[in-house]
């Protein structure tokens, strides 16, 4: 069993309609990517799995969909305007721009640039004469902090403009709706608000295909709780994250925790879950104990009370927030990497197969008439019936082996062949993708059989 490199994987995604380069016919726009028909379905299935795990199965858990554009004071209150920055420096020789922490980390993975101050990073780079990755010389400017938020302008009246921002995280949309959800859902602490949506960051060193991009999707989950219960919830969500990833099919040995030493401006504790990608370990989730920082700041900047009234004790207080956030595009990558294999078959033949959980597969069934002339009428009838329930394809081109392979390579869990037995006895041959085993099954039982295999 062979795993693909990142380059081979990107080529695969392009070939089969999972991910294309953004604005491709114009030569692209660096680090923007478009999801194709199959990629979009997989992404939607991942969102559904997250909804099932985080919203449907949990008590007091509510999903919202807040706007990307928010009142700019939100970003003052959240601290993003002042603190959401990357330490950047320029190579004086070739004029390329780099992140200081990345230069150090790539020079020596054990250096722990995360924990260094700006001055310490600069000293380290100079002392070790770290070379520019582009030109190899070591002659850099001082480090400057660059804000990662994309700014745009909104015309209010002709001639005047207001600066607004594309959100760099979903979380703030959840915080400003704390009171709205509390009131309308008539809920009590602890309760959670989840949201799936786009976020934008002016990353200077994007890369590794879709791993670090400037536009990406997050699935964020905020649990509002009473101070004193926060630490237990924090530990709980770290574990819940691992169980969610296993639920999606990621192997435990490809997952690990990474506790942060240097904390974001809002956090009391922070831990990532990392996945072992072909380029090394990379963050796919973050769990943060944000304390009462966010709601306190929003109360201060909005002038609206964000206190919670606890009926039992008659206490009023600002809740703590434990956040668990998931990068959808990165999880997409991890799930695909985990599942995509080149498998050697008997007789020296190989097949490329995406062994993805049926609930996530972009196409669930391919319907194949054994002999086009004789079986296509019945096969088309079945195809039309099945597509009321699932995403289905119809394939009558080439020999049956080739048609199986076409399903395997995009992760279709089942192939159903219509043959003379279907016409005479009402049975079909159902072939399973991973084991390649075939069973004979009554055509009337097909829907239920497939439905069962896809249950979450
Ligand atoms: N609300 C907290 C927050 O945004 P984060 O760790 O900065 O925390 C959360 O981001 C998740 O979003 C990360 O775990 C990662 O999966 C994803 N993410 C962050 N930056 C990204 C980028 N430039 N490209 C793709 N995904 C990204």
PDB file of N, CA, C and O and ligand atoms in Angstrom, residues 84 168-171 175 201 203 210-218 220 222 266 272 283-286 288 290 323 325-330, ligand 1:
ATOM      1  N   UNK A  84      -3.562  40.913  16.203  1.00  0.00           N
ATOM      2  CA  UNK A  84      -3.611  39.761  15.299  1.00  0.00           C
ATOM      3  C   UNK A  84      -2.564  39.960  14.194  1.00  0.00           C
ATOM      4  O   UNK A  84      -2.870  40.334  13.062  1.00  0.00           O
ATOM      5  N   UNK A 168     -11.521  37.393  10.378  1.00  0.00           N
ATOM      6  CA  UNK A 168     -10.407  36.444  10.393  1.00  0.00           C
ATOM      7  C   UNK A 168     -10.742  35.177  11.180  1.00  0.00           C
ATOM      8  O   UNK A 168      -9.960  34.223  11.214  1.00  0.00           O
ATOM      9  N   UNK A 169     -11.882  35.157  11.861  1.00  0.00           N
ATOM     10  CA  UNK A 169     -12.359  33.955  12.586  1.00  0.00           C
ATOM     11  C   UNK A 169     -13.870  34.070  12.710  1.00  0.00           C
ATOM     12  O   UNK A 169     -14.424  35.172  12.696  1.00  0.00           O
ATOM     13  N   UNK A 170     -14.519  32.919  12.847  1.00  0.00           N
ATOM     14  CA  UNK A 170     -15.981  32.909  13.010  1.00  0.00           C
ATOM     15  C   UNK A 170     -16.412  33.292  14.413  1.00  0.00           C
ATOM     16  O   UNK A 170     -17.536  33.735  14.633  1.00  0.00           O
ATOM     17  N   UNK A 171     -15.522  33.082  15.354  1.00  0.00           N
ATOM     18  CA  UNK A 171     -15.871  33.137  16.774  1.00  0.00           C
ATOM     19  C   UNK A 171     -16.618  34.418  17.165  1.00  0.00           C
ATOM     20  O   UNK A 171     -17.608  34.355  17.913  1.00  0.00           O
ATOM     21  N   UNK A 175     -19.946  35.253  19.538  1.00  0.00           N
ATOM     22  CA  UNK A 175     -19.941  36.000  20.802  1.00  0.00           C
ATOM     23  C   UNK A 175     -20.968  37.135  20.784  1.00  0.00           C
ATOM     24  O   UNK A 175     -21.661  37.364  21.768  1.00  0.00           O
ATOM     25  N   UNK A 201      -7.527  35.539   6.010  1.00  0.00           N
ATOM     26  CA  UNK A 201      -6.312  36.034   6.666  1.00  0.00           C
ATOM     27  C   UNK A 201      -5.249  36.344   5.611  1.00  0.00           C
ATOM     28  O   UNK A 201      -5.017  35.520   4.721  1.00  0.00           O
ATOM     29  N   UNK A 203      -2.307  35.884   4.992  1.00  0.00           N
ATOM     30  CA  UNK A 203      -1.131  35.075   5.339  1.00  0.00           C
ATOM     31  C   UNK A 203      -0.020  35.379   4.341  1.00  0.00           C
ATOM     32  O   UNK A 203      -0.236  35.311   3.129  1.00  0.00           O
ATOM     33  N   UNK A 210      -3.800  23.236   0.109  1.00  0.00           N
ATOM     34  CA  UNK A 210      -4.867  24.001   0.774  1.00  0.00           C
ATOM     35  C   UNK A 210      -4.648  24.110   2.280  1.00  0.00           C
ATOM     36  O   UNK A 210      -5.548  24.541   2.999  1.00  0.00           O
ATOM     37  N   UNK A 211      -3.470  23.720   2.770  1.00  0.00           N
ATOM     38  CA  UNK A 211      -3.274  23.714   4.220  1.00  0.00           C
ATOM     39  C   UNK A 211      -3.299  25.129   4.795  1.00  0.00           C
ATOM     40  O   UNK A 211      -3.932  25.389   5.819  1.00  0.00           O
ATOM     41  N   UNK A 212      -2.583  26.040   4.172  1.00  0.00           N
ATOM     42  CA  UNK A 212      -2.581  27.428   4.659  1.00  0.00           C
ATOM     43  C   UNK A 212      -2.952  28.336   3.491  1.00  0.00           C
ATOM     44  O   UNK A 212      -2.188  28.490   2.553  1.00  0.00           O
ATOM     45  N   UNK A 213      -4.127  28.895   3.553  1.00  0.00           N
ATOM     46  CA  UNK A 213      -4.609  29.729   2.453  1.00  0.00           C
ATOM     47  C   UNK A 213      -5.064  31.068   3.012  1.00  0.00           C
ATOM     48  O   UNK A 213      -5.078  31.276   4.234  1.00  0.00           O
ATOM     49  N   UNK A 214      -5.457  31.967   2.119  1.00  0.00           N
ATOM     50  CA  UNK A 214      -5.898  33.279   2.605  1.00  0.00           C
ATOM     51  C   UNK A 214      -7.410  33.310   2.821  1.00  0.00           C
ATOM     52  O   UNK A 214      -7.921  34.162   3.518  1.00  0.00           O
ATOM     53  N   UNK A 215      -8.111  32.383   2.191  1.00  0.00           N
ATOM     54  CA  UNK A 215      -9.566  32.254   2.383  1.00  0.00           C
ATOM     55  C   UNK A 215      -9.838  30.801   2.730  1.00  0.00           C
ATOM     56  O   UNK A 215      -9.432  29.912   1.989  1.00  0.00           O
ATOM     57  N   UNK A 216     -10.487  30.558   3.838  1.00  0.00           N
ATOM     58  CA  UNK A 216     -10.708  29.164   4.252  1.00  0.00           C
ATOM     59  C   UNK A 216     -11.979  29.078   5.083  1.00  0.00           C
ATOM     60  O   UNK A 216     -12.590  30.097   5.411  1.00  0.00           O
ATOM     61  N   UNK A 217     -12.359  27.844   5.381  1.00  0.00           N
ATOM     62  CA  UNK A 217     -13.606  27.672   6.130  1.00  0.00           C
ATOM     63  C   UNK A 217     -13.330  27.075   7.500  1.00  0.00           C
ATOM     64  O   UNK A 217     -12.534  26.142   7.623  1.00  0.00           O
ATOM     65  N   UNK A 218     -13.998  27.625   8.492  1.00  0.00           N
ATOM     66  CA  UNK A 218     -13.850  27.112   9.858  1.00  0.00           C
ATOM     67  C   UNK A 218     -15.182  26.546  10.344  1.00  0.00           C
ATOM     68  O   UNK A 218     -16.251  27.004   9.936  1.00  0.00           O
ATOM     69  N   UNK A 220     -16.506  26.423  13.955  1.00  0.00           N
ATOM     70  CA  UNK A 220     -16.111  26.859  15.303  1.00  0.00           C
ATOM     71  C   UNK A 220     -17.226  26.557  16.304  1.00  0.00           C
ATOM     72  O   UNK A 220     -18.408  26.593  15.960  1.00  0.00           O
ATOM     73  N   UNK A 222     -18.314  27.292  20.378  1.00  0.00           N
ATOM     74  CA  UNK A 222     -18.037  28.043  21.603  1.00  0.00           C
ATOM     75  C   UNK A 222     -18.977  27.558  22.707  1.00  0.00           C
ATOM     76  O   UNK A 222     -20.189  27.571  22.527  1.00  0.00           O
ATOM     77  N   UNK A 266      -6.078  36.208  23.876  1.00  0.00           N
ATOM     78  CA  UNK A 266      -7.333  35.954  24.579  1.00  0.00           C
ATOM     79  C   UNK A 266      -7.310  34.703  25.449  1.00  0.00           C
ATOM     80  O   UNK A 266      -8.273  34.420  26.144  1.00  0.00           O
ATOM     81  N   UNK A 272      -3.551  22.401  20.346  1.00  0.00           N
ATOM     82  CA  UNK A 272      -3.964  22.012  18.993  1.00  0.00           C
ATOM     83  C   UNK A 272      -4.031  20.500  18.909  1.00  0.00           C
ATOM     84  O   UNK A 272      -3.303  19.808  19.619  1.00  0.00           O
ATOM     85  N   UNK A 283      -1.515  21.535  12.286  1.00  0.00           N
ATOM     86  CA  UNK A 283      -2.706  21.770  13.127  1.00  0.00           C
ATOM     87  C   UNK A 283      -4.004  21.644  12.330  1.00  0.00           C
ATOM     88  O   UNK A 283      -4.144  22.244  11.272  1.00  0.00           O
ATOM     89  N   UNK A 284      -4.962  20.874  12.866  1.00  0.00           N
ATOM     90  CA  UNK A 284      -6.279  20.807  12.218  1.00  0.00           C
ATOM     91  C   UNK A 284      -7.391  21.272  13.153  1.00  0.00           C
ATOM     92  O   UNK A 284      -8.519  21.486  12.728  1.00  0.00           O
ATOM     93  N   UNK A 285      -7.059  21.405  14.429  1.00  0.00           N
ATOM     94  CA  UNK A 285      -8.054  21.857  15.410  1.00  0.00           C
ATOM     95  C   UNK A 285      -7.341  22.638  16.508  1.00  0.00           C
ATOM     96  O   UNK A 285      -6.160  22.420  16.765  1.00  0.00           O
ATOM     97  N   UNK A 286      -8.076  23.547  17.126  1.00  0.00           N
ATOM     98  CA  UNK A 286      -7.536  24.228  18.298  1.00  0.00           C
ATOM     99  C   UNK A 286      -8.598  24.284  19.392  1.00  0.00           C
ATOM    100  O   UNK A 286      -9.774  24.541  19.105  1.00  0.00           O
ATOM    101  N   UNK A 288      -9.342  26.218  22.998  1.00  0.00           N
ATOM    102  CA  UNK A 288      -8.834  27.377  23.734  1.00  0.00           C
ATOM    103  C   UNK A 288      -9.725  27.677  24.925  1.00  0.00           C
ATOM    104  O   UNK A 288     -10.946  27.690  24.790  1.00  0.00           O
ATOM    105  N   UNK A 290     -10.805  30.634  26.632  1.00  0.00           N
ATOM    106  CA  UNK A 290     -10.754  32.080  26.358  1.00  0.00           C
ATOM    107  C   UNK A 290     -11.193  32.905  27.563  1.00  0.00           C
ATOM    108  O   UNK A 290     -11.314  34.122  27.455  1.00  0.00           O
ATOM    109  N   UNK A 323     -13.480  27.310  23.660  1.00  0.00           N
ATOM    110  CA  UNK A 323     -13.647  27.241  22.202  1.00  0.00           C
ATOM    111  C   UNK A 323     -12.966  25.993  21.653  1.00  0.00           C
ATOM    112  O   UNK A 323     -11.854  25.667  22.051  1.00  0.00           O
ATOM    113  N   UNK A 325     -12.194  24.748  17.786  1.00  0.00           N
ATOM    114  CA  UNK A 325     -12.345  25.219  16.407  1.00  0.00           C
ATOM    115  C   UNK A 325     -11.701  24.250  15.422  1.00  0.00           C
ATOM    116  O   UNK A 325     -10.635  23.684  15.694  1.00  0.00           O
ATOM    117  N   UNK A 326     -12.364  24.061  14.303  1.00  0.00           N
ATOM    118  CA  UNK A 326     -11.938  23.062  13.316  1.00  0.00           C
ATOM    119  C   UNK A 326     -11.758  23.717  11.953  1.00  0.00           C
ATOM    120  O   UNK A 326     -12.644  24.442  11.492  1.00  0.00           O
ATOM    121  N   UNK A 327     -10.611  23.480  11.340  1.00  0.00           N
ATOM    122  CA  UNK A 327     -10.361  24.015   9.996  1.00  0.00           C
ATOM    123  C   UNK A 327     -10.877  23.024   8.967  1.00  0.00           C
ATOM    124  O   UNK A 327     -10.325  21.931   8.819  1.00  0.00           O
ATOM    125  N   UNK A 328     -11.937  23.413   8.272  1.00  0.00           N
ATOM    126  CA  UNK A 328     -12.603  22.479   7.355  1.00  0.00           C
ATOM    127  C   UNK A 328     -11.681  22.047   6.214  1.00  0.00           C
ATOM    128  O   UNK A 328     -11.619  20.866   5.868  1.00  0.00           O
ATOM    129  N   UNK A 329     -10.954  23.000   5.626  1.00  0.00           N
ATOM    130  CA  UNK A 329     -10.108  22.662   4.475  1.00  0.00           C
ATOM    131  C   UNK A 329      -8.969  21.721   4.894  1.00  0.00           C
ATOM    132  O   UNK A 329      -8.568  20.835   4.143  1.00  0.00           O
ATOM    133  N   UNK A 330      -8.476  21.940   6.106  1.00  0.00           N
ATOM    134  CA  UNK A 330      -7.394  21.072   6.584  1.00  0.00           C
ATOM    135  C   UNK A 330      -7.911  19.679   6.925  1.00  0.00           C
ATOM    136  O   UNK A 330      -7.222  18.679   6.714  1.00  0.00           O
TER     137      UNK A 330
HETATM  138  N1  LIG B   1     -11.295  31.300  16.721  1.00  0.00           N
HETATM  139  C1  LIG B   1      -9.987  30.795  16.978  1.00  0.00           C
HETATM  140  C2  LIG B   1      -9.190  30.601  15.774  1.00  0.00           C
HETATM  141  O1  LIG B   1      -9.519  31.101  14.712  1.00  0.00           O
HETATM  142  P1  LIG B   1      -7.007  29.472  14.883  1.00  0.00           P
HETATM  143  O2  LIG B   1      -6.169  28.412  15.495  1.00  0.00           O
HETATM  144  O3  LIG B   1      -6.345  30.713  14.428  1.00  0.00           O
HETATM  145  O4  LIG B   1      -8.118  29.794  15.958  1.00  0.00           O
HETATM  146  C3  LIG B   1      -8.683  27.783  13.846  1.00  0.00           C
HETATM  147  O5  LIG B   1      -7.808  28.862  13.661  1.00  0.00           O
HETATM  148  C4  LIG B   1      -8.504  26.718  12.769  1.00  0.00           C
HETATM  149  O6  LIG B   1      -8.663  27.297  11.485  1.00  0.00           O
HETATM  150  C5  LIG B   1      -7.100  26.101  12.769  1.00  0.00           C
HETATM  151  O7  LIG B   1      -7.029  24.998  13.637  1.00  0.00           O
HETATM  152  C6  LIG B   1      -6.956  25.663  11.325  1.00  0.00           C
HETATM  153  O8  LIG B   1      -7.504  24.371  11.173  1.00  0.00           O
HETATM  154  C7  LIG B   1      -7.798  26.662  10.545  1.00  0.00           C
HETATM  155  N2  LIG B   1      -6.927  27.692   9.913  1.00  0.00           N
HETATM  156  C8  LIG B   1      -6.341  28.738  10.497  1.00  0.00           C
HETATM  157  N3  LIG B   1      -5.642  29.474   9.606  1.00  0.00           N
HETATM  158  C9  LIG B   1      -5.792  28.854   8.405  1.00  0.00           C
HETATM  159  C10 LIG B   1      -5.324  29.125   7.080  1.00  0.00           C
HETATM  160  N4  LIG B   1      -4.584  30.190   6.802  1.00  0.00           N
HETATM  161  N5  LIG B   1      -5.674  28.280   6.085  1.00  0.00           N
HETATM  162  C11 LIG B   1      -6.459  27.198   6.336  1.00  0.00           C
HETATM  163  N6  LIG B   1      -6.940  26.903   7.564  1.00  0.00           N
HETATM  164  C12 LIG B   1      -6.618  27.710   8.592  1.00  0.00           C
END
